[in-house]
Amino acid sequence: MAPAPTLARGSVGSVETRYVDLPQPVRLDCGRELHPVRVAYETYGALSPGKDNAILVCHALSGDAHAAGFSKSSSSSARDGFGAEERDGSAGKGLGWWDGMIGPGKAFDTDRFFVVCTNLLGGCGGTTGPSSLDPVTGQPYGSSFPVITVADMVRTERAFLNVLGIERLAAVAGGSLGGMQALEWAILFPDQVDAVVSIASTHALHPQGVAWNSIARDAIMRDPAWQGGHYYGTGRAPDAGMGVARMVGHITYLSAPALHDRFGRRLQFADDIRYTLTEPEFEVESYLRHQADSFVRRFDANTYLYTSRALTYFDLSRQHGGGSLTRALEGVSARTLLIAFSSDWLYPPSASQEIEEALSTVGKPVELHVIEAPYGHDCFLLEEARQTPIIRQFLAEERPS
Amino acid sequence: MAPAPTLARGSVGSVETRYVDLPQPVRLDCGRELHPVRVAYETYGALSPGKDNAILVCHALSGDAHAAGFSKSSSSSARDGFGAEERDGSAGKGLGWWDGMIGPGKAFDTDRFFVVCTNLLGGCGGTTGPSSLDPVTGQPYGSSFPVITVADMVRTERAFLNVLGIERLAAVAGGSLGGMQALEWAILFPDQVDAVVSIASTHALHPQGVAWNSIARDAIMRDPAWQGGHYYGTGRAPDAGMGVARMVGHITYLSAPALHDRFGRRLQFADDIRYTLTEPEFEVESYLRHQADSFVRRFDANTYLYTSRALTYFDLSRQHGGGSLTRALEGVSARTLLIAFSSDWLYPPSASQEIEEALSTVGKPVELHVIEAPYGHDCFLLEEARQTPIIRQFLAEERPS
């Protein structure tokens, strides 16, 4: 057997976020139409002459269009989790949130694929969202922005790809909320998606996840600086509440053992406790506040609200199957790759198993890989080395090199 | 074998919270002294002439002195959890938080024992706490109340029992923070405790628990109405922040499967989602807001802060063992009963197993029962029927009928 070739695992290099204004209004599940809609996006690799090598990458709650490479304009990281945070520290700021997965020789190999990532509808990274101007009032939408769904995000992505002249996707991929979008694509546009890669995701968030998201949103909306959602231009923003929301989210993205290994019960000051209510006493307390502060600087609270609402609404059985997941998925024609992580208690492997079973029941090609890894939900951002061969193999089955 | 006698499982009846002013200042771990200190308490059953049948019951974070019976003065429940909430609904308001466990023929049998429950130091149920008047200023302490520890609570309980003339305890018992107090008693006053019953508790909260408590406290302190802790008399209180704190706490007291069984993803309005940010869409969202609102009405935010701080500080190895749990426990002379619940992820059975191993290593009598039950941490309030024979048997070993 010949030795395996050494893969060039390089960077896509310096990148820039670009913008497209959609020519048509986006029709939303709530019945409203949104117009104008601008979409922020980045691309990596080259579109083939036949335009048949495009992969759409969809981001999670706190992400943006900057998925890979080094952005001079982006000084903040859209990554979740302490592993990612560490990596930023060593690799410099401005690195895309899935840089380890997208690039030459990587899981989403830009030597072969044209990878596109957009900021989702309702976002705060350049795509139209609650901080955008409402053309009717000339003021930012704030909480008069329509309540959107994952399907609305997907329809926006579909309309955006039309502008690029891309009719079919070789794959649509994402983790968490991004994985929800990938599944929604396969249902809404079954003839336009060859493959789905849904990682650390679900067909419907479980009730405890609904609860965490509800608490996070309440923390923002109970902050008087939220001002009913119309805080833009007032000089005040619900930073305090969004900090709490972020801390809640952050703990749900990690596993209890990971927190134990990383922080234990180590005190912030090695000598002893200092009998203070207001200052951090444990390292984990200080870490959480740091996470809250850095998130508040880069993210818009209303986008958090709308995106959290959309991901809790997401429920393929209710939306498409009259209560049956099998029925919801029976129109899918894409091949599906599901990856879940053993320690992920927010998007547990059981949900991916349910998707796998439902797809198998209706005779659709599907494979599920449950990776034993300790970091919880954040694994989808951290466990690149173990996801890469699975994804490369899956994508190679359709497009052999 | 004769049939087991039918137990009269009755109520302690109508009860009243009483108050004692301690004659001496309480010396605190932080180095300060607290004076005056008032202690609110209730008693159930009769103290024996030899004063040797007293059991001290210690409450958890949100509890008070009203542990059993029906209180005409108390219109609110100090119980955590949805099971408890339900039971209140059927049994009427004003029932003590552990009424199912304390009474004639119950786990803590008032036909045999004199059961005493005090509101803990720092509480808001009648014992001196941050809402009490600081004698130096004539104003409520607010956040100038000293930061207290579980050991400070126990020293206060010791001083209070002196006033009642009770030198020894047949047992000290409690769940959660109450179980911490029971363990602390056995270490601080080894010659004065015959038996410890520590339920759903730990020798030191794990880092994820530290994190949840930190987030809950931050939610309160970030509420502008907290006003640095000096909100008494201002007409404003950090209700919004404490509501968030309570919602976070509440979810950690329950298990994910329990939430699934109780609420699933059922919508608040059966027809469909209503595309609203601000109103509850899922039943679990509505439930959480109800929990927050009812807690805010009955509990003081500063007491929440101080009590949460104390229970995160609690760490028997650090406090008493120079880092070794075994060393911390080697002076214990009481028999110890530990009960843990399989689904409790906030105070998991593993912590009780560590206590059991440490006590066994130093040759102390200890028994651990892990009860398979689905409700999470709240089981200590809910699983009365399964705890009762274990506790009765354990207490009978010392005092046969």
PDB file of C-alpha atoms in Angstrom, chain A residues 192-378:
ATOM      1  CA  GLN A 192     -31.032  21.504  -4.820  1.00  0.00           C
ATOM      2  CA  VAL A 193     -28.942  19.847  -2.113  1.00  0.00           C
ATOM      3  CA  ASP A 194     -26.685  16.856  -2.767  1.00  0.00           C
ATOM      4  CA  ALA A 195     -25.482  16.380   0.791  1.00  0.00           C
ATOM      5  CA  VAL A 196     -26.200  17.578   4.313  1.00  0.00           C
ATOM      6  CA  VAL A 197     -23.630  17.772   7.102  1.00  0.00           C
ATOM      7  CA  SER A 198     -25.391  18.469  10.393  1.00  0.00           C
ATOM      8  CA  ILE A 199     -23.122  18.550  13.418  1.00  0.00           C
ATOM      9  CA  ALA A 200     -24.014  18.763  17.124  1.00  0.00           C
ATOM     10  CA  SER A 201     -27.536  19.611  16.102  1.00  0.00           C
ATOM     11  CA  THR A 202     -31.080  18.357  16.447  1.00  0.00           C
ATOM     12  CA  HIS A 203     -34.474  18.153  14.802  1.00  0.00           C
ATOM     13  CA  ALA A 204     -35.972  20.006  17.795  1.00  0.00           C
ATOM     14  CA  LEU A 205     -34.324  21.395  20.891  1.00  0.00           C
ATOM     15  CA  HIS A 206     -35.270  19.441  24.037  1.00  0.00           C
ATOM     16  CA  PRO A 207     -37.318  21.175  26.769  1.00  0.00           C
ATOM     17  CA  GLN A 208     -34.319  21.919  28.978  1.00  0.00           C
ATOM     18  CA  GLY A 209     -32.688  23.640  26.002  1.00  0.00           C
ATOM     19  CA  VAL A 210     -35.894  25.593  25.416  1.00  0.00           C
ATOM     20  CA  ALA A 211     -35.729  26.615  29.065  1.00  0.00           C
ATOM     21  CA  TRP A 212     -32.103  27.782  28.925  1.00  0.00           C
ATOM     22  CA  ASN A 213     -32.845  29.859  25.868  1.00  0.00           C
ATOM     23  CA  SER A 214     -35.921  31.325  27.508  1.00  0.00           C
ATOM     24  CA  ILE A 215     -33.899  32.328  30.568  1.00  0.00           C
ATOM     25  CA  ALA A 216     -31.201  33.908  28.412  1.00  0.00           C
ATOM     26  CA  ARG A 217     -33.757  35.956  26.485  1.00  0.00           C
ATOM     27  CA  ASP A 218     -35.512  36.984  29.682  1.00  0.00           C
ATOM     28  CA  ALA A 219     -32.184  38.157  31.118  1.00  0.00           C
ATOM     29  CA  ILE A 220     -31.859  40.528  28.146  1.00  0.00           C
ATOM     30  CA  MET A 221     -35.462  41.701  28.073  1.00  0.00           C
ATOM     31  CA  ARG A 222     -35.553  42.302  31.844  1.00  0.00           C
ATOM     32  CA  ASP A 223     -32.586  44.650  31.559  1.00  0.00           C
ATOM     33  CA  PRO A 224     -34.136  48.151  31.665  1.00  0.00           C
ATOM     34  CA  ALA A 225     -31.559  49.239  29.073  1.00  0.00           C
ATOM     35  CA  TRP A 226     -33.282  46.965  26.573  1.00  0.00           C
ATOM     36  CA  GLN A 227     -36.032  49.595  26.429  1.00  0.00           C
ATOM     37  CA  GLY A 228     -38.567  47.325  24.811  1.00  0.00           C
ATOM     38  CA  GLY A 229     -36.046  46.522  22.111  1.00  0.00           C
ATOM     39  CA  HIS A 230     -35.534  50.101  20.929  1.00  0.00           C
ATOM     40  CA  TYR A 231     -32.156  50.867  22.452  1.00  0.00           C
ATOM     41  CA  TYR A 232     -30.256  51.801  19.303  1.00  0.00           C
ATOM     42  CA  GLY A 233     -29.070  55.379  19.371  1.00  0.00           C
ATOM     43  CA  THR A 234     -29.989  55.861  23.022  1.00  0.00           C
ATOM     44  CA  GLY A 235     -26.470  55.452  24.321  1.00  0.00           C
ATOM     45  CA  ARG A 236     -27.607  52.500  26.403  1.00  0.00           C
ATOM     46  CA  ALA A 237     -27.740  48.815  25.540  1.00  0.00           C
ATOM     47  CA  PRO A 238     -28.747  45.759  27.584  1.00  0.00           C
ATOM     48  CA  ASP A 239     -25.144  44.746  28.170  1.00  0.00           C
ATOM     49  CA  ALA A 240     -25.826  43.578  31.716  1.00  0.00           C
ATOM     50  CA  GLY A 241     -28.614  41.266  30.655  1.00  0.00           C
ATOM     51  CA  MET A 242     -26.812  39.988  27.603  1.00  0.00           C
ATOM     52  CA  GLY A 243     -23.796  39.227  29.768  1.00  0.00           C
ATOM     53  CA  VAL A 244     -25.991  37.001  31.918  1.00  0.00           C
ATOM     54  CA  ALA A 245     -27.481  35.411  28.791  1.00  0.00           C
ATOM     55  CA  ARG A 246     -24.011  34.667  27.506  1.00  0.00           C
ATOM     56  CA  MET A 247     -22.896  33.146  30.794  1.00  0.00           C
ATOM     57  CA  VAL A 248     -25.917  30.851  30.854  1.00  0.00           C
ATOM     58  CA  GLY A 249     -25.292  29.856  27.250  1.00  0.00           C
ATOM     59  CA  HIS A 250     -21.615  29.351  27.846  1.00  0.00           C
ATOM     60  CA  ILE A 251     -22.103  26.843  30.643  1.00  0.00           C
ATOM     61  CA  THR A 252     -24.577  24.887  28.527  1.00  0.00           C
ATOM     62  CA  TYR A 253     -21.984  24.679  25.725  1.00  0.00           C
ATOM     63  CA  LEU A 254     -19.493  22.985  28.032  1.00  0.00           C
ATOM     64  CA  SER A 255     -19.626  19.738  29.946  1.00  0.00           C
ATOM     65  CA  ALA A 256     -19.395  19.575  33.726  1.00  0.00           C
ATOM     66  CA  PRO A 257     -16.248  17.385  33.529  1.00  0.00           C
ATOM     67  CA  ALA A 258     -14.604  19.898  31.173  1.00  0.00           C
ATOM     68  CA  LEU A 259     -15.242  22.671  33.683  1.00  0.00           C
ATOM     69  CA  HIS A 260     -13.852  20.457  36.409  1.00  0.00           C
ATOM     70  CA  ASP A 261     -10.694  19.699  34.450  1.00  0.00           C
ATOM     71  CA  ARG A 262     -10.142  23.268  33.425  1.00  0.00           C
ATOM     72  CA  PHE A 263     -10.997  25.145  36.632  1.00  0.00           C
ATOM     73  CA  GLY A 264     -11.758  22.763  39.465  1.00  0.00           C
ATOM     74  CA  ARG A 265     -12.582  24.800  42.536  1.00  0.00           C
ATOM     75  CA  ARG A 266      -9.393  26.842  42.262  1.00  0.00           C
ATOM     76  CA  LEU A 267      -9.641  30.205  43.929  1.00  0.00           C
ATOM     77  CA  GLN A 268      -9.001  33.429  42.061  1.00  0.00           C
ATOM     78  CA  PHE A 269      -6.459  34.423  44.690  1.00  0.00           C
ATOM     79  CA  ALA A 270      -4.424  31.496  45.784  1.00  0.00           C
ATOM     80  CA  ASP A 271      -4.161  32.394  49.452  1.00  0.00           C
ATOM     81  CA  ASP A 272      -7.775  32.061  50.568  1.00  0.00           C
ATOM     82  CA  ILE A 273     -11.318  33.255  50.107  1.00  0.00           C
ATOM     83  CA  ARG A 274     -11.719  36.977  50.605  1.00  0.00           C
ATOM     84  CA  TYR A 275     -15.311  37.181  51.850  1.00  0.00           C
ATOM     85  CA  THR A 276     -16.622  39.293  49.005  1.00  0.00           C
ATOM     86  CA  LEU A 277     -20.003  39.245  47.310  1.00  0.00           C
ATOM     87  CA  THR A 278     -19.123  41.345  44.299  1.00  0.00           C
ATOM     88  CA  GLU A 279     -15.646  40.168  43.276  1.00  0.00           C
ATOM     89  CA  PRO A 280     -14.872  36.752  41.760  1.00  0.00           C
ATOM     90  CA  GLU A 281     -13.568  34.259  44.290  1.00  0.00           C
ATOM     91  CA  PHE A 282     -13.216  31.222  42.033  1.00  0.00           C
ATOM     92  CA  GLU A 283     -11.382  31.126  38.718  1.00  0.00           C
ATOM     93  CA  VAL A 284     -14.517  29.906  36.979  1.00  0.00           C
ATOM     94  CA  GLU A 285     -16.374  33.006  38.188  1.00  0.00           C
ATOM     95  CA  SER A 286     -13.743  35.300  36.747  1.00  0.00           C
ATOM     96  CA  TYR A 287     -13.718  33.347  33.490  1.00  0.00           C
ATOM     97  CA  LEU A 288     -17.493  33.678  33.102  1.00  0.00           C
ATOM     98  CA  ARG A 289     -17.366  37.429  33.567  1.00  0.00           C
ATOM     99  CA  HIS A 290     -14.624  37.678  30.990  1.00  0.00           C
ATOM    100  CA  GLN A 291     -16.751  35.691  28.552  1.00  0.00           C
ATOM    101  CA  ALA A 292     -19.711  37.952  29.188  1.00  0.00           C
ATOM    102  CA  ASP A 293     -17.720  41.151  28.729  1.00  0.00           C
ATOM    103  CA  SER A 294     -16.062  40.107  25.483  1.00  0.00           C
ATOM    104  CA  PHE A 295     -19.336  38.851  23.997  1.00  0.00           C
ATOM    105  CA  VAL A 296     -21.188  42.039  24.832  1.00  0.00           C
ATOM    106  CA  ARG A 297     -18.590  44.039  22.946  1.00  0.00           C
ATOM    107  CA  ARG A 298     -19.093  42.169  19.703  1.00  0.00           C
ATOM    108  CA  PHE A 299     -22.720  41.093  19.567  1.00  0.00           C
ATOM    109  CA  ASP A 300     -26.120  42.744  19.354  1.00  0.00           C
ATOM    110  CA  ALA A 301     -28.656  41.806  22.016  1.00  0.00           C
ATOM    111  CA  ASN A 302     -31.651  41.880  19.693  1.00  0.00           C
ATOM    112  CA  THR A 303     -29.939  39.502  17.281  1.00  0.00           C
ATOM    113  CA  TYR A 304     -29.427  37.201  20.252  1.00  0.00           C
ATOM    114  CA  LEU A 305     -33.153  37.353  21.024  1.00  0.00           C
ATOM    115  CA  TYR A 306     -34.325  36.706  17.476  1.00  0.00           C
ATOM    116  CA  THR A 307     -31.836  33.949  16.800  1.00  0.00           C
ATOM    117  CA  SER A 308     -32.540  32.212  20.100  1.00  0.00           C
ATOM    118  CA  ARG A 309     -36.263  32.382  19.343  1.00  0.00           C
ATOM    119  CA  ALA A 310     -35.760  30.862  15.910  1.00  0.00           C
ATOM    120  CA  LEU A 311     -33.725  27.944  17.192  1.00  0.00           C
ATOM    121  CA  THR A 312     -36.248  27.125  19.895  1.00  0.00           C
ATOM    122  CA  TYR A 313     -39.096  27.237  17.366  1.00  0.00           C
ATOM    123  CA  PHE A 314     -37.234  24.833  15.084  1.00  0.00           C
ATOM    124  CA  ASP A 315     -39.091  21.522  15.122  1.00  0.00           C
ATOM    125  CA  LEU A 316     -39.074  19.484  11.953  1.00  0.00           C
ATOM    126  CA  SER A 317     -41.904  17.202  13.087  1.00  0.00           C
ATOM    127  CA  ARG A 318     -44.214  20.111  13.891  1.00  0.00           C
ATOM    128  CA  GLN A 319     -43.257  22.177  10.862  1.00  0.00           C
ATOM    129  CA  HIS A 320     -43.171  19.510   8.181  1.00  0.00           C
ATOM    130  CA  GLY A 321     -44.498  16.211   9.498  1.00  0.00           C
ATOM    131  CA  GLY A 322     -47.746  16.850  11.312  1.00  0.00           C
ATOM    132  CA  GLY A 323     -45.976  15.600  14.421  1.00  0.00           C
ATOM    133  CA  SER A 324     -43.998  12.835  12.705  1.00  0.00           C
ATOM    134  CA  LEU A 325     -40.275  13.200  12.126  1.00  0.00           C
ATOM    135  CA  THR A 326     -40.360  10.383   9.595  1.00  0.00           C
ATOM    136  CA  ARG A 327     -42.994  12.143   7.556  1.00  0.00           C
ATOM    137  CA  ALA A 328     -41.077  15.421   7.820  1.00  0.00           C
ATOM    138  CA  LEU A 329     -38.034  13.798   6.271  1.00  0.00           C
ATOM    139  CA  GLU A 330     -39.625  11.625   3.607  1.00  0.00           C
ATOM    140  CA  GLY A 331     -39.088  14.191   0.854  1.00  0.00           C
ATOM    141  CA  VAL A 332     -35.356  14.544   1.498  1.00  0.00           C
ATOM    142  CA  SER A 333     -33.133  13.472  -1.382  1.00  0.00           C
ATOM    143  CA  ALA A 334     -29.729  14.548  -0.048  1.00  0.00           C
ATOM    144  CA  ARG A 335     -27.295  12.158   1.564  1.00  0.00           C
ATOM    145  CA  THR A 336     -27.007  13.074   5.240  1.00  0.00           C
ATOM    146  CA  LEU A 337     -24.005  13.024   7.550  1.00  0.00           C
ATOM    147  CA  LEU A 338     -24.725  13.488  11.240  1.00  0.00           C
ATOM    148  CA  ILE A 339     -21.991  14.040  13.817  1.00  0.00           C
ATOM    149  CA  ALA A 340     -22.714  14.245  17.538  1.00  0.00           C
ATOM    150  CA  PHE A 341     -20.513  14.389  20.619  1.00  0.00           C
ATOM    151  CA  SER A 342     -20.835  12.132  23.624  1.00  0.00           C
ATOM    152  CA  SER A 343     -20.552  14.939  26.189  1.00  0.00           C
ATOM    153  CA  ASP A 344     -22.923  17.371  24.449  1.00  0.00           C
ATOM    154  CA  TRP A 345     -25.879  17.726  26.828  1.00  0.00           C
ATOM    155  CA  LEU A 346     -27.454  20.678  24.991  1.00  0.00           C
ATOM    156  CA  TYR A 347     -27.647  18.868  21.656  1.00  0.00           C
ATOM    157  CA  PRO A 348     -27.264  15.288  22.852  1.00  0.00           C
ATOM    158  CA  PRO A 349     -26.443  12.381  20.522  1.00  0.00           C
ATOM    159  CA  SER A 350     -29.936  10.966  21.102  1.00  0.00           C
ATOM    160  CA  ALA A 351     -31.440  13.665  18.870  1.00  0.00           C
ATOM    161  CA  SER A 352     -29.071  12.754  16.043  1.00  0.00           C
ATOM    162  CA  GLN A 353     -29.964   9.111  16.554  1.00  0.00           C
ATOM    163  CA  GLU A 354     -33.616  10.011  16.121  1.00  0.00           C
ATOM    164  CA  ILE A 355     -32.846  11.768  12.843  1.00  0.00           C
ATOM    165  CA  GLU A 356     -30.780   8.808  11.683  1.00  0.00           C
ATOM    166  CA  GLU A 357     -33.588   6.379  12.490  1.00  0.00           C
ATOM    167  CA  ALA A 358     -36.218   8.510  10.783  1.00  0.00           C
ATOM    168  CA  LEU A 359     -34.133   8.901   7.619  1.00  0.00           C
ATOM    169  CA  SER A 360     -33.351   5.184   7.578  1.00  0.00           C
ATOM    170  CA  THR A 361     -37.033   4.348   7.988  1.00  0.00           C
ATOM    171  CA  VAL A 362     -37.850   6.235   4.810  1.00  0.00           C
ATOM    172  CA  GLY A 363     -34.875   4.720   2.980  1.00  0.00           C
ATOM    173  CA  LYS A 364     -32.650   7.794   2.826  1.00  0.00           C
ATOM    174  CA  PRO A 365     -28.854   7.483   2.883  1.00  0.00           C
ATOM    175  CA  VAL A 366     -27.608   8.626   6.286  1.00  0.00           C
ATOM    176  CA  GLU A 367     -24.622   8.029   8.510  1.00  0.00           C
ATOM    177  CA  LEU A 368     -24.191   9.034  12.135  1.00  0.00           C
ATOM    178  CA  HIS A 369     -20.890   9.326  13.960  1.00  0.00           C
ATOM    179  CA  VAL A 370     -20.932   9.874  17.716  1.00  0.00           C
ATOM    180  CA  ILE A 371     -17.504  11.134  18.713  1.00  0.00           C
ATOM    181  CA  GLU A 372     -16.366  10.427  22.262  1.00  0.00           C
ATOM    182  CA  ALA A 373     -15.060  13.795  23.375  1.00  0.00           C
ATOM    183  CA  PRO A 374     -15.191  15.661  26.671  1.00  0.00           C
ATOM    184  CA  TYR A 375     -15.914  19.317  25.895  1.00  0.00           C
ATOM    185  CA  GLY A 376     -19.685  19.298  25.436  1.00  0.00           C
ATOM    186  CA  HIS A 377     -21.488  21.181  22.680  1.00  0.00           C
ATOM    187  CA  ASP A 378     -18.383  23.240  21.892  1.00  0.00           C
TER     188      ASP A 378
END
